[in-house]
PDB file of C-alpha atoms in Angstrom:
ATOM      1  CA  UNK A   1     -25.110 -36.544  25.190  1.00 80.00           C
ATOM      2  CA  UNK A   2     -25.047 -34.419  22.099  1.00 88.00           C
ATOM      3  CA  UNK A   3     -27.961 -31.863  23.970  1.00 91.00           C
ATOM      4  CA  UNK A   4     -25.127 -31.331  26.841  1.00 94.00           C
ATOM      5  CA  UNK A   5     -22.564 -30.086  24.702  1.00 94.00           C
ATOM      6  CA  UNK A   6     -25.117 -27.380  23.171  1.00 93.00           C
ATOM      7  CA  UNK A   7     -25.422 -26.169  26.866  1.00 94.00           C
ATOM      8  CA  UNK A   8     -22.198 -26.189  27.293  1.00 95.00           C
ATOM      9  CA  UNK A   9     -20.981 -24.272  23.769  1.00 94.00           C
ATOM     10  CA  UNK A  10     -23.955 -21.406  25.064  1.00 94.00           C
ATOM     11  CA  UNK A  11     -22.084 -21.415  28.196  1.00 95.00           C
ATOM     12  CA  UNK A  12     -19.146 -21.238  27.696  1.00 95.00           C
ATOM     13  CA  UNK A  13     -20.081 -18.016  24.925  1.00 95.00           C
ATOM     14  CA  UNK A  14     -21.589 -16.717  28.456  1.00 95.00           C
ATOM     15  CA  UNK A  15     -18.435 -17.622  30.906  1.00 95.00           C
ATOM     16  CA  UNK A  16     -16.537 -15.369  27.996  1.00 95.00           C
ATOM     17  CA  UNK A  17     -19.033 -12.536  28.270  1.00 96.00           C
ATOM     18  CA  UNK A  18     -18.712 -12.893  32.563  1.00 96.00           C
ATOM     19  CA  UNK A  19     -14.688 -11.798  31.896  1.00 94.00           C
ATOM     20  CA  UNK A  20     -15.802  -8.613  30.037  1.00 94.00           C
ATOM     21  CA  UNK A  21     -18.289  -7.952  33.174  1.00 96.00           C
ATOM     22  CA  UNK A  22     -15.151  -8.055  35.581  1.00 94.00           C
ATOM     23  CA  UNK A  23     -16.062  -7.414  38.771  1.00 95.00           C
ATOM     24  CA  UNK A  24     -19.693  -6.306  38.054  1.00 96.00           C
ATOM     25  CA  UNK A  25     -20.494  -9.813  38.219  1.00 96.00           C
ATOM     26  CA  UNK A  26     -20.773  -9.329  42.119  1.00 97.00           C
ATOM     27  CA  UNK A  27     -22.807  -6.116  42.110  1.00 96.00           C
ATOM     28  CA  UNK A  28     -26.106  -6.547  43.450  1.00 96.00           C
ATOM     29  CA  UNK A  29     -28.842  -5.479  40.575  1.00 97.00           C
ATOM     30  CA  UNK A  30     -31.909  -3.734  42.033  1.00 95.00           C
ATOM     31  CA  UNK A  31     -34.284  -4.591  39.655  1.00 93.00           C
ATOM     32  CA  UNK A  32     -33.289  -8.521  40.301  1.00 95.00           C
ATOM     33  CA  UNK A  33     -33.894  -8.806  44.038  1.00 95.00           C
ATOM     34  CA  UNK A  34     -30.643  -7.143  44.787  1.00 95.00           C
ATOM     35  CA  UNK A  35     -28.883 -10.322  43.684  1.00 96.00           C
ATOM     36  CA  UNK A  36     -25.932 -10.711  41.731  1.00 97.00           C
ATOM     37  CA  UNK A  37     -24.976 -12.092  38.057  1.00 97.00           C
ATOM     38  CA  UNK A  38     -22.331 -14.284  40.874  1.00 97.00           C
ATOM     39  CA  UNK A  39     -25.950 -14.996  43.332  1.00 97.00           C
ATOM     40  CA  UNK A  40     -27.926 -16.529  40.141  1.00 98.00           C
ATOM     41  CA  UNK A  41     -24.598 -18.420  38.311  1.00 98.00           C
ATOM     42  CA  UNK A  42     -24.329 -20.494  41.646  1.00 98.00           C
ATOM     43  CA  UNK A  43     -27.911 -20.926  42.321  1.00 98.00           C
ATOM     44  CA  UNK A  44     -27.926 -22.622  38.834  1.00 98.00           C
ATOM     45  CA  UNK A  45     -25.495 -24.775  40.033  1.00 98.00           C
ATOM     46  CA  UNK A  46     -26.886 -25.727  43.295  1.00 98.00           C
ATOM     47  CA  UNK A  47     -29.958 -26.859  41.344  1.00 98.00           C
ATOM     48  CA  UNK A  48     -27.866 -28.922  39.150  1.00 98.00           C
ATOM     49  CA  UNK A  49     -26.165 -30.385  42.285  1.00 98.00           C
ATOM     50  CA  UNK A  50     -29.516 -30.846  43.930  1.00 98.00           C
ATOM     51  CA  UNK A  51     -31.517 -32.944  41.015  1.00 97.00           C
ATOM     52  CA  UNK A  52     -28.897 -34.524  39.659  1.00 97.00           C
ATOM     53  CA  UNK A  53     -26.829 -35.480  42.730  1.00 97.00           C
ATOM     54  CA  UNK A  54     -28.190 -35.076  45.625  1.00 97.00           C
ATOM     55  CA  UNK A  55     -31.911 -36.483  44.130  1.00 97.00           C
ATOM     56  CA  UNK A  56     -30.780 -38.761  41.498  1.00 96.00           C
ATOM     57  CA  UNK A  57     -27.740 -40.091  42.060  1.00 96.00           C
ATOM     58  CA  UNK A  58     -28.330 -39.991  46.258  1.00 96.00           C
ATOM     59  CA  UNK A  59     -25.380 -38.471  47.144  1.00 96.00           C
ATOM     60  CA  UNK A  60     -24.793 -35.894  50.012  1.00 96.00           C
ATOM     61  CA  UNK A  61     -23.211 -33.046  47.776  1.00 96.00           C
ATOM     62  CA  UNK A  62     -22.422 -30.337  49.653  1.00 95.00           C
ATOM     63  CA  UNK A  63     -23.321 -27.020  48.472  1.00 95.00           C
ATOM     64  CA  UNK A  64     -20.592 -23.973  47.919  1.00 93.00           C
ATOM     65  CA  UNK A  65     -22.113 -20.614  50.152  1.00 94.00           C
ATOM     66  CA  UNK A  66     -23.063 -17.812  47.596  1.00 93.00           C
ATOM     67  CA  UNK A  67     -21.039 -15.872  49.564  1.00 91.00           C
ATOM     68  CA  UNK A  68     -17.680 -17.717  48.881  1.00 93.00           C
ATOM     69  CA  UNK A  69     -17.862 -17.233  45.235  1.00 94.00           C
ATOM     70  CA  UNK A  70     -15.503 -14.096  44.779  1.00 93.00           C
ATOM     71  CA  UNK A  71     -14.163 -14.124  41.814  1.00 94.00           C
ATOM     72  CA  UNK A  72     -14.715 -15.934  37.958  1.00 94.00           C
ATOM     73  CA  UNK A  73     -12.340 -18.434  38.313  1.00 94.00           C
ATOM     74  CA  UNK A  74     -13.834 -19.919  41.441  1.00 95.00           C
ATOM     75  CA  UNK A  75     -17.703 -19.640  38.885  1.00 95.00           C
ATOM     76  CA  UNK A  76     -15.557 -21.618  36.573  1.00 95.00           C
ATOM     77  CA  UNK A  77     -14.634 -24.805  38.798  1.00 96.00           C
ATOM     78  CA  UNK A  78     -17.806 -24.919  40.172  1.00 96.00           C
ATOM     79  CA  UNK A  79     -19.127 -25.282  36.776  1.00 97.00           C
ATOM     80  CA  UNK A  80     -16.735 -27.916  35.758  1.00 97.00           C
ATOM     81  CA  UNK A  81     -17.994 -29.899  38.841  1.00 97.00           C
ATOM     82  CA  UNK A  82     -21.631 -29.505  37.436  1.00 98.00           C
ATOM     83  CA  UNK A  83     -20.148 -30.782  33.790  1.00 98.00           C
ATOM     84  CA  UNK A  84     -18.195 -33.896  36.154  1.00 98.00           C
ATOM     85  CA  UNK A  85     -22.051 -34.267  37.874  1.00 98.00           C
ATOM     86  CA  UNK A  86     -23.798 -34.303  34.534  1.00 98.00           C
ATOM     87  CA  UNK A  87     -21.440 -37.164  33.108  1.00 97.00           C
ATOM     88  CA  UNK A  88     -22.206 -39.074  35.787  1.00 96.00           C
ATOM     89  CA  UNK A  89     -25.865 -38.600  35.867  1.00 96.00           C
ATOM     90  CA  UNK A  90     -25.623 -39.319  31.882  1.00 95.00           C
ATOM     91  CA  UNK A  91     -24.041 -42.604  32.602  1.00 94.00           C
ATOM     92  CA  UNK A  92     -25.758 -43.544  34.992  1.00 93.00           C
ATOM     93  CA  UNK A  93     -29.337 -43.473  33.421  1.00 92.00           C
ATOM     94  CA  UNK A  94     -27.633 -44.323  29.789  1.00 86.00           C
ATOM     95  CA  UNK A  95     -29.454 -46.593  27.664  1.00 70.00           C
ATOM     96  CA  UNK A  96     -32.909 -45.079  28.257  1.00 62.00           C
ATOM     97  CA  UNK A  97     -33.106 -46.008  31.690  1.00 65.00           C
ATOM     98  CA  UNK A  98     -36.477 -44.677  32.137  1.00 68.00           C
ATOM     99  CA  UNK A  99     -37.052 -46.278  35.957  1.00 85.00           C
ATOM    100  CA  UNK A 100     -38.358 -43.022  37.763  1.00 92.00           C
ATOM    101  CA  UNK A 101     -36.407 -41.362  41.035  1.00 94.00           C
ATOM    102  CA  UNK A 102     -38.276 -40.854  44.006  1.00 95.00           C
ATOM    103  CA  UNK A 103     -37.023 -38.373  46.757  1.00 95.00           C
ATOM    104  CA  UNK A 104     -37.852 -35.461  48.776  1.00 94.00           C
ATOM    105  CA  UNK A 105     -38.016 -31.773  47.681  1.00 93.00           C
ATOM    106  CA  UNK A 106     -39.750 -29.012  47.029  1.00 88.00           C
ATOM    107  CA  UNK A 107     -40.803 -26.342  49.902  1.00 90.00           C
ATOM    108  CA  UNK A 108     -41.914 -27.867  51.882  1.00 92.00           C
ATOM    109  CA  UNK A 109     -40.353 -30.930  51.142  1.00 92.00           C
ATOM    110  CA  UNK A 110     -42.350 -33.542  50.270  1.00 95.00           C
ATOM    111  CA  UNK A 111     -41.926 -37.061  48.257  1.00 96.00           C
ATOM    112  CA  UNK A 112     -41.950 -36.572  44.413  1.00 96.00           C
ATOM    113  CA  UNK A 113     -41.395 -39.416  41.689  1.00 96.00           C
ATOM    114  CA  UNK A 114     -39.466 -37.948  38.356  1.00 95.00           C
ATOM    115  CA  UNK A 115     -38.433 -39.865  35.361  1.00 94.00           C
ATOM    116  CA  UNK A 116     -34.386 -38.832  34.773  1.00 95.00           C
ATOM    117  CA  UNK A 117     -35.464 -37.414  31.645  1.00 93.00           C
ATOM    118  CA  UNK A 118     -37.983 -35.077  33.365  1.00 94.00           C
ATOM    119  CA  UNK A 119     -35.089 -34.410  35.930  1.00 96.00           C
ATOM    120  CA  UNK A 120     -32.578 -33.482  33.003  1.00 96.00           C
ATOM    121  CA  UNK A 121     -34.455 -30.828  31.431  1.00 95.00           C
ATOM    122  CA  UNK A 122     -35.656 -29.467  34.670  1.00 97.00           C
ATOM    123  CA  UNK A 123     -32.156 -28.373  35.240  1.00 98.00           C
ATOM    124  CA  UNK A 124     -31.353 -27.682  31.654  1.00 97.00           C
ATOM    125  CA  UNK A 125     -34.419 -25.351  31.438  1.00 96.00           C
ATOM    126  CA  UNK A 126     -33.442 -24.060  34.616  1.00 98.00           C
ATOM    127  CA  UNK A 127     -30.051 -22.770  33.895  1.00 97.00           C
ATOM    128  CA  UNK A 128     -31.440 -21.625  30.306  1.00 96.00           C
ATOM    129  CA  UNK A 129     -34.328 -19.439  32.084  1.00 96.00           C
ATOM    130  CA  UNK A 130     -31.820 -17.795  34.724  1.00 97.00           C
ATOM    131  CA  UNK A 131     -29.024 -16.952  32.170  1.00 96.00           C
ATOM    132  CA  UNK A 132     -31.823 -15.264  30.309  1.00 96.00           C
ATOM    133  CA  UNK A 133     -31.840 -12.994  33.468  1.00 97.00           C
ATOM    134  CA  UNK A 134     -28.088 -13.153  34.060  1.00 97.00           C
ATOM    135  CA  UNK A 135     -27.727 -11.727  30.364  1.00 96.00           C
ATOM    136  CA  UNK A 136     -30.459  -8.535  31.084  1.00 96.00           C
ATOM    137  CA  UNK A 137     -28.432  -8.005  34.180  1.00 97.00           C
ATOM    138  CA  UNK A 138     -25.413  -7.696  32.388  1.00 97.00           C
ATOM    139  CA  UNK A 139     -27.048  -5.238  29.530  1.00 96.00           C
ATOM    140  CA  UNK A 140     -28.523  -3.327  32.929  1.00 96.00           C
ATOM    141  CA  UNK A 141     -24.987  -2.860  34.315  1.00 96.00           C
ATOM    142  CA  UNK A 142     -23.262  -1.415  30.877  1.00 96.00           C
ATOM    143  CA  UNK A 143     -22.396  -4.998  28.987  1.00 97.00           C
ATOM    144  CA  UNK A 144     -23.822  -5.943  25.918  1.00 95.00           C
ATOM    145  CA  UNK A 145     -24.289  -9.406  25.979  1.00 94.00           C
ATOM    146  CA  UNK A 146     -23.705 -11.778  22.853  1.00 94.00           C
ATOM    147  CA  UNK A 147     -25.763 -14.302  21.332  1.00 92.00           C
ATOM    148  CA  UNK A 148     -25.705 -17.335  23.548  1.00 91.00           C
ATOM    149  CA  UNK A 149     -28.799 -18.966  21.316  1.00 87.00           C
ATOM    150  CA  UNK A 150     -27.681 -22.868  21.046  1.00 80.00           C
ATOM    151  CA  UNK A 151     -29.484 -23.239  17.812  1.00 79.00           C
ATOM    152  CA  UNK A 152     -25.832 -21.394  16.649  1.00 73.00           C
ATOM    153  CA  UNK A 153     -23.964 -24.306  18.078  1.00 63.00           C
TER     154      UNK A 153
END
């Protein structure tokens, strides 16, 4: 899907940016909860795993502890499981498919119905609203961060 590929051209801008931050991608950020540019890049990618695998697709995906993630490269095949995750999602509910997905979430968990389409830009919006954050983090600990706007893409 031609939307995909704009979130992945802004990303992978931003995965460019993350090798100028070095090792300041793991420093915990006050003013964000004392989390990490690291904590927020995997969160984003358990939500993908969540909604779009574990919800939609009904698989039991694990998901990888925050705490494992030590370095970029490790950020980088998770991702590239998310972009394996969002093929198959595509594919699956190609053609308009527009039957809705019923499952449990939320806190507390309880049973929700979402179309796949509301389900796709949940998690598109998602990553877009974190790497927002991600990007201020990055300006907070010294780095600049470049345009990552998709409309450039």
């Amino acid at each position: 899907m031609k939307q995909y590929q704009l979130v992945r051209a802004s990303r992978a801008v931003a995965m460019d940016y993350y090798h100028h931050v070095g090792e300041k991608l793991f420093f915990k950020v006050d003013t964000f909860n004392s989390k990490s540019i690291s904590d927020l890049l995997v969160h984003i990618a358990h939500v993908y795993t969540f909604w779009l695998g574990n919800f939609a697709l009904k698989k039991n995906l694990a998901y990888i502890p925050i705490n494992d993630v030590s370095n970029l490269h490790t950020l980088q095949r998770l991702y590239q499981d998310v972009d394996v995750l969002v093929e198959e999602f595509l594919e699956n509910f190609k053609n308009g498919s527009s039957a809705d997905v019923s499952g449990r979430a939320g806190t507390p968990p309880r049973e929700i119905t979402r179309s796949p389409l509301e389900i796709f830009t949940h998690v598109l919006t998602h990553e877009f609203h974190h790497k927002g954050q991600i990007l201020i983090m990055g300006r907070l600990l010294g780095f600049p961060p470049p345009d990552t706007d998709i409309i450039h893409f």
